[in-house]
XYZ file of C-alpha atoms in Angstrom:
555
model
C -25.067 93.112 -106.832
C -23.925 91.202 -109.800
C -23.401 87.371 -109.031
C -20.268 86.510 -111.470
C -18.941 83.195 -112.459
C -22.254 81.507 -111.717
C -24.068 84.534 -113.778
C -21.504 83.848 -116.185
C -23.700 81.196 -117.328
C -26.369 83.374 -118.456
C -24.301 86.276 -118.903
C -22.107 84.705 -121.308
C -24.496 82.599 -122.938
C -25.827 86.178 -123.574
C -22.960 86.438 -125.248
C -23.414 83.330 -127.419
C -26.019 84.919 -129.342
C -22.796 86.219 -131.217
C -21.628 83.931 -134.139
C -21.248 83.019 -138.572
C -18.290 84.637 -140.698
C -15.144 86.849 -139.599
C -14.019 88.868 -137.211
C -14.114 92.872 -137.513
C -16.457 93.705 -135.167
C -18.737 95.424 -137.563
C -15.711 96.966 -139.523
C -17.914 96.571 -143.845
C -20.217 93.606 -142.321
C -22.759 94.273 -144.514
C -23.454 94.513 -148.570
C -25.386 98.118 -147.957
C -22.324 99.254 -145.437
C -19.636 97.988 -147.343
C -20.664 100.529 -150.205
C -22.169 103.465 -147.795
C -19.094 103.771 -145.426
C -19.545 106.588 -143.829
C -22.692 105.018 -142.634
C -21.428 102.154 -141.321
C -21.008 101.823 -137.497
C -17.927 100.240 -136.928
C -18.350 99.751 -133.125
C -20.571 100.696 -129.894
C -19.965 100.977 -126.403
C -21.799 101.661 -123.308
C -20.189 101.383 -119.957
C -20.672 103.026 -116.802
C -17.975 106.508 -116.371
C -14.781 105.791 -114.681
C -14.974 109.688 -113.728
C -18.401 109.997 -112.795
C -20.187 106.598 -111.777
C -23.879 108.641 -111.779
C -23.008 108.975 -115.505
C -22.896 106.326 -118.310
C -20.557 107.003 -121.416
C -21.853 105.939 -124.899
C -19.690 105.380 -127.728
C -20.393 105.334 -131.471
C -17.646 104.873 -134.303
C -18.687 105.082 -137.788
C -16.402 104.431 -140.872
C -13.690 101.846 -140.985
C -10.181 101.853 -141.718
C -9.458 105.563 -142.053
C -6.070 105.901 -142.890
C -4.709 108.501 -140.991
C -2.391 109.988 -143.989
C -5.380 110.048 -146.924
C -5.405 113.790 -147.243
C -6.275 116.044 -148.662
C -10.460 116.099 -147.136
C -9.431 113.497 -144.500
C -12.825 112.380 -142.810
C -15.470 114.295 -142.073
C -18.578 112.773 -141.146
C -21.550 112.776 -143.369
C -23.444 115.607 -143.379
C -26.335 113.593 -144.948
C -26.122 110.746 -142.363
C -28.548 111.277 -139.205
C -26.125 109.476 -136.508
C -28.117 108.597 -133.496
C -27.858 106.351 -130.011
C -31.292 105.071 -128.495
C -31.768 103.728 -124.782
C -34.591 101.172 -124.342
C -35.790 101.867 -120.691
C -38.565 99.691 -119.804
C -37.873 96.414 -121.151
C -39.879 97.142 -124.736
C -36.999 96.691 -127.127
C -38.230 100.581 -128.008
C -36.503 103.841 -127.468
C -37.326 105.849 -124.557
C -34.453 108.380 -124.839
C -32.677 108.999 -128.352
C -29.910 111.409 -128.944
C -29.656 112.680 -131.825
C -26.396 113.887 -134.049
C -26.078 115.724 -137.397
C -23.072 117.674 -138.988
C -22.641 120.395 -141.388
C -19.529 121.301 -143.358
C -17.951 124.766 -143.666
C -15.351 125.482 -145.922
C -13.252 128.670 -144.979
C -10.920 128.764 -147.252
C -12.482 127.697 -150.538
C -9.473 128.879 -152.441
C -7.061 126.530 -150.697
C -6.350 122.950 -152.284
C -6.573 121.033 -148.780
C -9.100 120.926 -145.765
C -6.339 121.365 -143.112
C -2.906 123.953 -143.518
C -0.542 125.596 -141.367
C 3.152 126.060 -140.512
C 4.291 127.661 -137.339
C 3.216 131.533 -137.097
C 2.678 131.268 -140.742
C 4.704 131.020 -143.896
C 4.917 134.349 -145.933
C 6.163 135.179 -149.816
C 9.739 135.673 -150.221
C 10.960 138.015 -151.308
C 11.396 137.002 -154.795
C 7.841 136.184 -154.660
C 6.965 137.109 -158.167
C 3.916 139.152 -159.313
C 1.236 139.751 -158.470
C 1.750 137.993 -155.237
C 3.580 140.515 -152.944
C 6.734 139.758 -150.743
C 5.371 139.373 -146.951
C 1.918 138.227 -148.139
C 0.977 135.402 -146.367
C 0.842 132.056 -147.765
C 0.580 129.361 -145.267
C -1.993 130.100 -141.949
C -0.542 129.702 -138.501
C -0.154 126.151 -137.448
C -3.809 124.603 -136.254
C -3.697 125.166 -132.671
C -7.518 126.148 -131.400
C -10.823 124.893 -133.075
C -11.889 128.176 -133.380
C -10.778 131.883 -133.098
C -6.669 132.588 -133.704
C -4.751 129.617 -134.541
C -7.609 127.974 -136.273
C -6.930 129.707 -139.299
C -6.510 126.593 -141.530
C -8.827 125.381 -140.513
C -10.230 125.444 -143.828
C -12.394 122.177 -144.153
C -14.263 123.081 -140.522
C -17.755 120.816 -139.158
C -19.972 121.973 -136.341
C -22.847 119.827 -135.326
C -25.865 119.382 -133.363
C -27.495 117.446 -130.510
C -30.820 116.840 -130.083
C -32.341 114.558 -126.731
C -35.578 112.966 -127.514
C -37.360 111.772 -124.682
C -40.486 109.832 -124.127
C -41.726 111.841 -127.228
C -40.015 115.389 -126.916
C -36.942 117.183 -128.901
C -34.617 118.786 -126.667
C -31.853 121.045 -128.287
C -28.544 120.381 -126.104
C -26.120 123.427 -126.969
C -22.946 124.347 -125.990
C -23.096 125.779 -122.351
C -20.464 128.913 -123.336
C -23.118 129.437 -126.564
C -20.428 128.481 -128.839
C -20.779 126.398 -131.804
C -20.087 122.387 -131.170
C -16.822 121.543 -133.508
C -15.808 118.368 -134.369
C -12.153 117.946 -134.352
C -10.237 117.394 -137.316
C -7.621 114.420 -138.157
C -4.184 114.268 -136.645
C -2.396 116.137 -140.146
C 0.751 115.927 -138.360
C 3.485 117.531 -136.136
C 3.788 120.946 -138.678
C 0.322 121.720 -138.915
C -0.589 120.444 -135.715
C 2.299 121.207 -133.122
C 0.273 120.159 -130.341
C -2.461 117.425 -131.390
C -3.849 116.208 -128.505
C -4.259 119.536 -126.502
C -6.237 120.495 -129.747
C -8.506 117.422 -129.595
C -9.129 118.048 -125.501
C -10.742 121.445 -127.082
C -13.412 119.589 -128.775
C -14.925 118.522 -125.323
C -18.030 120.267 -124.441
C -20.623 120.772 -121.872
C -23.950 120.395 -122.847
C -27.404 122.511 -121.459
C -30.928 122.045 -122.606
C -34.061 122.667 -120.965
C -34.123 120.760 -117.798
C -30.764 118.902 -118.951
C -27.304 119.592 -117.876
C -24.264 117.393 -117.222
C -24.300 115.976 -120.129
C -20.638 116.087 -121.863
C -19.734 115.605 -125.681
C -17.150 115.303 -128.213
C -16.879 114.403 -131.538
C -14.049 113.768 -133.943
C -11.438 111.403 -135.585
C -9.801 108.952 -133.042
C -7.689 105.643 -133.524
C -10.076 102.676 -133.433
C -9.710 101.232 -130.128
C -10.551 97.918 -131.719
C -8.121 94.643 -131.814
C -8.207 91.614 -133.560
C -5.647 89.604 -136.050
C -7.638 89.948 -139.444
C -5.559 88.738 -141.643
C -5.417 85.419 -139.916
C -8.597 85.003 -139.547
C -10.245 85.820 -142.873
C -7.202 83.376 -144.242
C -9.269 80.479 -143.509
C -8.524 80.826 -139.774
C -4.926 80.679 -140.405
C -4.044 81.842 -136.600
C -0.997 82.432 -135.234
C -1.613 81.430 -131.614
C 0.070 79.621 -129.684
C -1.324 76.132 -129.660
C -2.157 75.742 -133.461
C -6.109 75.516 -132.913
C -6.637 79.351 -132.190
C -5.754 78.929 -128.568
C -3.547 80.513 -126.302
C -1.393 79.501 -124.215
C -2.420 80.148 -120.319
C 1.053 82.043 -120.036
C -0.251 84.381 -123.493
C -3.945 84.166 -122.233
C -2.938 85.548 -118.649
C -1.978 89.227 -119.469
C -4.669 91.915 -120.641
C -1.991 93.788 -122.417
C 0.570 91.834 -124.348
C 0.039 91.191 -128.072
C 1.262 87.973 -129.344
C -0.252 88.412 -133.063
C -0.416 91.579 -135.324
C -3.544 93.844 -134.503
C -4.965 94.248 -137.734
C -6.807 97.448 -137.319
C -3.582 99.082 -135.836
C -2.852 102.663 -137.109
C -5.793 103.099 -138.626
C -8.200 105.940 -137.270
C -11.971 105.763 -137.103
C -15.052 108.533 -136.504
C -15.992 108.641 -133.198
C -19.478 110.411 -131.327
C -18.696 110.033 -127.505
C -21.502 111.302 -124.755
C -21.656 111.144 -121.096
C -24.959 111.694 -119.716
C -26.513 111.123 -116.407
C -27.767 107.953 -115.114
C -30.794 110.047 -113.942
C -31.450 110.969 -117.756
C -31.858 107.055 -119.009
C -33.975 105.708 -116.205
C -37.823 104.962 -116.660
C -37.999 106.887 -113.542
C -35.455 109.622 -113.408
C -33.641 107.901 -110.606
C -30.766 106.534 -109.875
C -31.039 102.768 -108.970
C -28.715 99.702 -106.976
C -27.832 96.949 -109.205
C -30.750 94.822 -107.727
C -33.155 97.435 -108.773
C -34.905 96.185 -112.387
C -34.833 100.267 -113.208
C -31.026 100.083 -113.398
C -30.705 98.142 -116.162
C -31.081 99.902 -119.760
C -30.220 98.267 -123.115
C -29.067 100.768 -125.942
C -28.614 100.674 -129.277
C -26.840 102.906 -132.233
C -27.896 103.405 -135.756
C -27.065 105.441 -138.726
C -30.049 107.022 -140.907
C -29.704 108.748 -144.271
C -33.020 110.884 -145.171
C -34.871 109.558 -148.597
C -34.145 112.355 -151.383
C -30.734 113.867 -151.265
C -30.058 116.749 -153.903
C -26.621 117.473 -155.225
C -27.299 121.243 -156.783
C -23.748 121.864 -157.498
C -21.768 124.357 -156.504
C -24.439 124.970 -153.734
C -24.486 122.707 -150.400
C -26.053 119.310 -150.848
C -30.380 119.429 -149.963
C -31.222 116.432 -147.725
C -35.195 115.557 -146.867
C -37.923 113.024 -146.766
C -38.186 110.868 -143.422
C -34.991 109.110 -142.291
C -34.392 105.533 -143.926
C -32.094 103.165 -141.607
C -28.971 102.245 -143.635
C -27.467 100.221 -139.738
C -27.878 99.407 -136.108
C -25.637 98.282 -133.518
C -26.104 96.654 -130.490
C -23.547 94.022 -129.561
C -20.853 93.510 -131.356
C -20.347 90.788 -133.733
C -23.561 89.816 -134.110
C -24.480 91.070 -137.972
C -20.758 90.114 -138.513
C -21.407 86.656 -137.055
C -24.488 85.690 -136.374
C -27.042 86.739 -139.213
C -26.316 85.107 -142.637
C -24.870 87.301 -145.619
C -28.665 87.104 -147.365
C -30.698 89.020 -144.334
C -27.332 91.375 -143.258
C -28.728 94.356 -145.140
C -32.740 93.653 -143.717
C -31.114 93.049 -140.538
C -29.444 96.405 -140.712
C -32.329 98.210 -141.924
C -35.045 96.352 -139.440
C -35.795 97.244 -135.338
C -34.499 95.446 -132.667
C -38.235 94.941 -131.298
C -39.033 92.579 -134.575
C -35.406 90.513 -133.917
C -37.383 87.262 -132.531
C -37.460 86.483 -136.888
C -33.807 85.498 -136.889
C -33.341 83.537 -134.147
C -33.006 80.940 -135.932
C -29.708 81.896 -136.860
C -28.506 81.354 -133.132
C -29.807 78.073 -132.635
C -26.841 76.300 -135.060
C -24.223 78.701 -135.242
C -21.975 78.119 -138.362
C -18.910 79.552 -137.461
C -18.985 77.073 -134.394
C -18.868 74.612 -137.047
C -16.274 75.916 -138.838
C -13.729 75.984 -136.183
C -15.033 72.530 -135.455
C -14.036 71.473 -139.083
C -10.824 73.233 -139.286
C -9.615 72.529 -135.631
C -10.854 69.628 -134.604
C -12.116 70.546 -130.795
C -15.452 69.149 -129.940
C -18.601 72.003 -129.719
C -21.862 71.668 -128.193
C -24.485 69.792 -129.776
C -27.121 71.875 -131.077
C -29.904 73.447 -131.109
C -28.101 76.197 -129.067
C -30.836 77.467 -126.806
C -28.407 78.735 -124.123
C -27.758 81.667 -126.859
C -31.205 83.242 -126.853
C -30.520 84.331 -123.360
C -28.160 87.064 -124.874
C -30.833 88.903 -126.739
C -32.790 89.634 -123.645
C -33.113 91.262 -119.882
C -31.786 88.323 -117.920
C -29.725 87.879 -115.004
C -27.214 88.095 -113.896
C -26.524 91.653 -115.817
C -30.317 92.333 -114.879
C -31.803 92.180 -111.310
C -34.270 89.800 -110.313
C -37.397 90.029 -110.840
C -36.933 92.177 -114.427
C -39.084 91.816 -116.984
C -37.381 89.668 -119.823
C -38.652 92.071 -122.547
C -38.501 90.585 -126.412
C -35.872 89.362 -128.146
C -33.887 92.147 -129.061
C -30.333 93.129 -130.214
C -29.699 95.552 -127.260
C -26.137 96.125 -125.046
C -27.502 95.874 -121.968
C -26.273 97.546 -119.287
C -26.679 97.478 -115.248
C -26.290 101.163 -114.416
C -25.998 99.938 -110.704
C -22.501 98.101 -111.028
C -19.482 100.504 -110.353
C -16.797 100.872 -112.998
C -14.085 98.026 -112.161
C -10.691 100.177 -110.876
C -7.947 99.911 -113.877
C -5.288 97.158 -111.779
C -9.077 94.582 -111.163
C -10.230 94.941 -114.998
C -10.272 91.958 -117.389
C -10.222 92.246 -120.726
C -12.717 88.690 -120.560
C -14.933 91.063 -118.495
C -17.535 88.585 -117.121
C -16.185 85.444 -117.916
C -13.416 86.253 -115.767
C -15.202 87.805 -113.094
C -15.126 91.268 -113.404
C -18.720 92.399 -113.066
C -18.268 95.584 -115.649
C -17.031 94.027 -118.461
C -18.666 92.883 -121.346
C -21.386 91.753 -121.828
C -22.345 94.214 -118.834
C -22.200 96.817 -121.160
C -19.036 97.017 -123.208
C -15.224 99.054 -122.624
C -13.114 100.003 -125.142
C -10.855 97.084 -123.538
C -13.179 94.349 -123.439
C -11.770 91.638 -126.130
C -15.051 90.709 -127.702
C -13.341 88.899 -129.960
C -12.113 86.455 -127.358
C -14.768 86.047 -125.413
C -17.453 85.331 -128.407
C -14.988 82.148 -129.447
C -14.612 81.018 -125.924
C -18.474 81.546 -125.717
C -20.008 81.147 -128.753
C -17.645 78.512 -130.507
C -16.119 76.729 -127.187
C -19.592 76.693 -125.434
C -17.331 76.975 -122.135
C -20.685 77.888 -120.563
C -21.889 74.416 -121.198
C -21.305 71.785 -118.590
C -18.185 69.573 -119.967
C -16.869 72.218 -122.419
C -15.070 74.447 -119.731
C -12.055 72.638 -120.920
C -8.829 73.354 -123.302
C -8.743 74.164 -125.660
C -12.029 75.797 -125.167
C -11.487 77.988 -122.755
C -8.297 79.434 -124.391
C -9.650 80.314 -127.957
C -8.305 83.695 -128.643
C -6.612 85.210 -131.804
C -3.777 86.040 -129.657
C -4.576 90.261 -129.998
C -5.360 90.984 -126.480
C -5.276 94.984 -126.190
C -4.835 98.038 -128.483
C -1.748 99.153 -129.649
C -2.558 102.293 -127.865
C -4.265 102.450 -124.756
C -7.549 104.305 -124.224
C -7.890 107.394 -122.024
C -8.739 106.887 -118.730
C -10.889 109.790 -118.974
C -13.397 111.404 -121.181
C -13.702 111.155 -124.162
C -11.821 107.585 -123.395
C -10.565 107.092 -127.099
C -7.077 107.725 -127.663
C -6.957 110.680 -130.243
C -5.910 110.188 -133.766
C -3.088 108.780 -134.924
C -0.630 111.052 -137.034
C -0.941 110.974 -140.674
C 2.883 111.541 -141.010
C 4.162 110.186 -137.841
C 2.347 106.995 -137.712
C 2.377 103.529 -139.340
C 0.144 99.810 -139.312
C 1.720 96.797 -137.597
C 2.789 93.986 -139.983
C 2.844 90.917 -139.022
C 5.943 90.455 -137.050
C 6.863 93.442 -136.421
C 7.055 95.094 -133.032
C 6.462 98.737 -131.317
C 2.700 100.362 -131.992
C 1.159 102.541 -134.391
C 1.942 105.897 -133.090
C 5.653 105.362 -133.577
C 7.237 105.679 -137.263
C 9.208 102.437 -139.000
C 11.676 101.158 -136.906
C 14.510 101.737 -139.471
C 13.388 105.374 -139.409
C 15.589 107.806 -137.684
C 12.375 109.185 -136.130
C 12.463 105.808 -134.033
C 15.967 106.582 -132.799
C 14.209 109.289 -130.363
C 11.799 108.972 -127.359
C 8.314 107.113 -128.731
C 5.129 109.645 -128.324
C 3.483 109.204 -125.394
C 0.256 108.018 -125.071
C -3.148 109.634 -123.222
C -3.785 106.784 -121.704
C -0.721 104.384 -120.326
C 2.155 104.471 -117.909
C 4.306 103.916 -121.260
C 3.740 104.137 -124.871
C 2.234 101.018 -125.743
C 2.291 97.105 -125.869
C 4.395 95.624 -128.066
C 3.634 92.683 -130.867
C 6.566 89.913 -130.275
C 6.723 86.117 -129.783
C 6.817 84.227 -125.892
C 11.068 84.548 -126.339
C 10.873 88.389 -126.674
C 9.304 89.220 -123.084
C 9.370 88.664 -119.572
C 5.526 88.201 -118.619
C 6.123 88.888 -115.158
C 6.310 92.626 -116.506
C 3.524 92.414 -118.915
C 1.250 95.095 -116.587
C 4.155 97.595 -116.736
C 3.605 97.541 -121.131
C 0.840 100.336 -120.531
């Protein structure tokens, strides 16, 4: 079993491989992603299934900022774009399972203006309809209400995709186990077209077969982006809003996993999202399932997006993709393109393999945004050269066992397939750092504040003897959760927000992004509920506006 707080050393200093620039996770990091959006992997996660414990659930969202209102195509993903998540099982920095993902666009109603139409059982022609458009000729489709079949009549602008397992050499097709097509569900239009959004989105879920593969579960579709941080803040030369004026909370702010003290940046917006539950039994070296002090439990994955060399455009016919695949991204943990690598090797860091990373670890050894929050705040940081950061960029304890092979340096999440999922009432959003033995950087939930554990880590160097100390160990940007929960279940992402129905927190403003303007009359009824909480969401409001003894009762 997992050692914490004294593992935390090594764990954490794991996660001080993580540091230069801003904080987005790896929302435009890059020059090449900035341009190639729908390439760009926004986030990655890996964590073992709350459901199913034999099973681990990988995560992959691609394309930032997708406002959930930017009709008419919305956001399909890129049919061009290879999307792909690779599992490193025997400590070689090098795929030994890879599943594959690509999508293809249908159009089913090429006549009709927008990708996604309908209105209750459908809207005919009046009867002063005038020629030669016939009263009682129908006009609108049905409201979308199925994927496929009735009620997915407008459906126009549809996307089915494929999933391919390639392992230790071998291409496994993984279909549909009712022989149905795989669709990827659509953005939330709204309450008219679609009545009943989330019990539309559940439809995308799908059981996988292959030869000598089953239990593997997928879906694929637009979701809100479960990530949280206070953006504008921070890119205003660290202008935070916390508590303390030096980016650090309070111990009264820092104590609750749910409560928002500063606008979450990336609220309302939706992102593209591949999720994939496989079996534990399908990433091990051995085919087995292993304790947490086995060296076979631990795997370290990886997610990158791959666009083919020569694309042709042959207008009005389908777009011709082929050559071999060129690597436009990779994601391991987060932040570290964002804030690690320097803006002059971002896109050749992108475009490289995590085997070959031992060429910039240089950049962890003197980590400038430690310095920068050392100029702007004031707070003593270690002195460097930062060794204790390599550790991060290998197979160490205590997220691997003893006795496992350190492997390269690498940019893998790694993640000890032995430790059970943490129940929801023990989980810390400071996973490791606060003792909870499945957070982050033990693989990585859709909870985990990243954000506040790479200062604490990375910048605070709490995991240095002496600098376990305030303000150190309370750097945050005061965003602690969501504004909507995650699922508890599979897929885990909370589906997407409405493009009518839904709006961005401003600074100061409270409720969450599924829930019109507060002036609205809209916000005079009940708010939506959520997939994923006990009520709608946490709120954004200052120490004065809450009782924290109720902050657990927010979600």
């Amino acid at each position: 079993m997992l050692k914490l707080k004294s593992a935390v050393g090594l764990a954490l200093s794991l996660l001080m491989a993580v540091p230069p620039s801003a904080f987005a996770s790896s929302h435009r990091e890059a020059p090449i992603t900035s341009l190639d959006h729908t390439a760009d992997i926004t986030d990655f996660y890996e964590f073992v299934s709350y459901e199913h414990p034999d099973h681990v659930v990988f995560i992959l969202n691609v394309d930032p900022f997708l406002e959930p209102s930017n009709g008419p195509n919305y956001f399909p993903f890129d049919p061009s774009v290879v999307y792909q998540i690779l599992v490193d099982n025997n400590q070689t920095a090098k795929p030994g399972v890879i599943f594959r993902f690509q999508f293809q666009t249908n159009i089913q109603l090429p006549g009709v203006p927008v990708g996604l139409v309908g209105a209750g059982n459908g809207v005919n022609a009046p009867a002063n309809s005038p020629a030669p458009v016939a009263p009682g000729t129908l006009i609108v489709p049905p409201a979308i209400t199925s994927l496929t079949g009735p009620g997915a009549e407008g459906l126009s602008l549809q996307q089915t995709f494929s999933v391919t397992m390639i392992k230790d050499g071998t291409s496994t097709s993984l279909t549909n186990s009712t022989g149905n097509p795989l669709i990827a569900v659509p953005s939330n239009v709204g309450p008219r077209t679609m009545p009943n959004y989330d019990a539309l989105a559940e439809q995308g879920i799908y059981s996988l077969q292959g030869s000598g593969v089953s239990g593997v579960r997928v879906w694929a579709g637009t979701a809100a982006d479960p990530f949280f941080i206070d953006l504008g803040a921070t890119f205003d030369s660290l202008n935070y809003r916390a508590g303390r004026g030096v980016e650090a909370l309070t111990p009264e702010q820092d104590k609750s996993n749910y409560f928002n003290t500063a606008p979450n940046s990336v609220s309302g917006f939706n992102v593209n999202t591949i999720a994939i539950e496989v079996p534990i039994s399908l990433l091990t070296s051995d085919g087995n399932i292993h304790p947490a002090t086995d060296p076979r439990a631990t795997i370290g994955a990886w997610a990158t997006t791959s666009r083919t060399q020569t694309t042709i455009r042959p207008s009005p016919l389908p777009a011709q993709n082929s050559g071999s695949l060129a690597q436009i991204q990779r994601f391991g943990n987060p932040l570290i393109n964002e804030l690690v690598i320097g803006t002059g090797s971002k896109d050749f860091w992108s475009m490289s393999e995590p085997v070959n990373d031992s060429q910039f670890a240089s950049f962890d050894l003197d980590p400038t945004i430690a310095r920068v929050f050392n100029a702007v705040y004031g707070f003593k940081i270690p002195t460097p050269p930062r060794t204790d950061l390599l550790p991060l960029v290998t197979y160490a304890h205590p997220i691997a066992a003893a006795g496992t092979p350190a492997g390269p340096i690498a940019d893998l999440m790694r993640l000890n397939t032995g430790v059970p999922p943490t129940p929801f009432e023990k989980r810390s959003r400071l996973g490791l750092i606060a003792g909870d033995p499945a957070g982050y950087p033990n693989g990585r939930r859709l909870t985990d504040d990243v954000v506040d554990i790479t200062e604490r880590v990375a910048i605070g160097g709490v995991l240095v003897p002496g600098f376990d100390v305030a303000p150190n160990n309370l750097l945050g940007d005061g965003v602690n959760a969501p504004d909507v929960p995650p699922q508890e279940k599979f897929p885990y992402v909370h589906f997407a927000f409405s493009g009518r129905d839904s709006r961005h927190i401003d600074a100061g403003e409270t409720g969450c992004g599924e829930q019109p303007n507060p002036y609205s009359f809209q916000n005079q009824l009940a708010p939506p509920a959520n997939q994923g909480g006990f009520l709608p969401c946490p709120v954004n409001a200052t120490d004065h506006d809450h009782d924290h003894d109720h902050d657990h009762d927010r979600w």
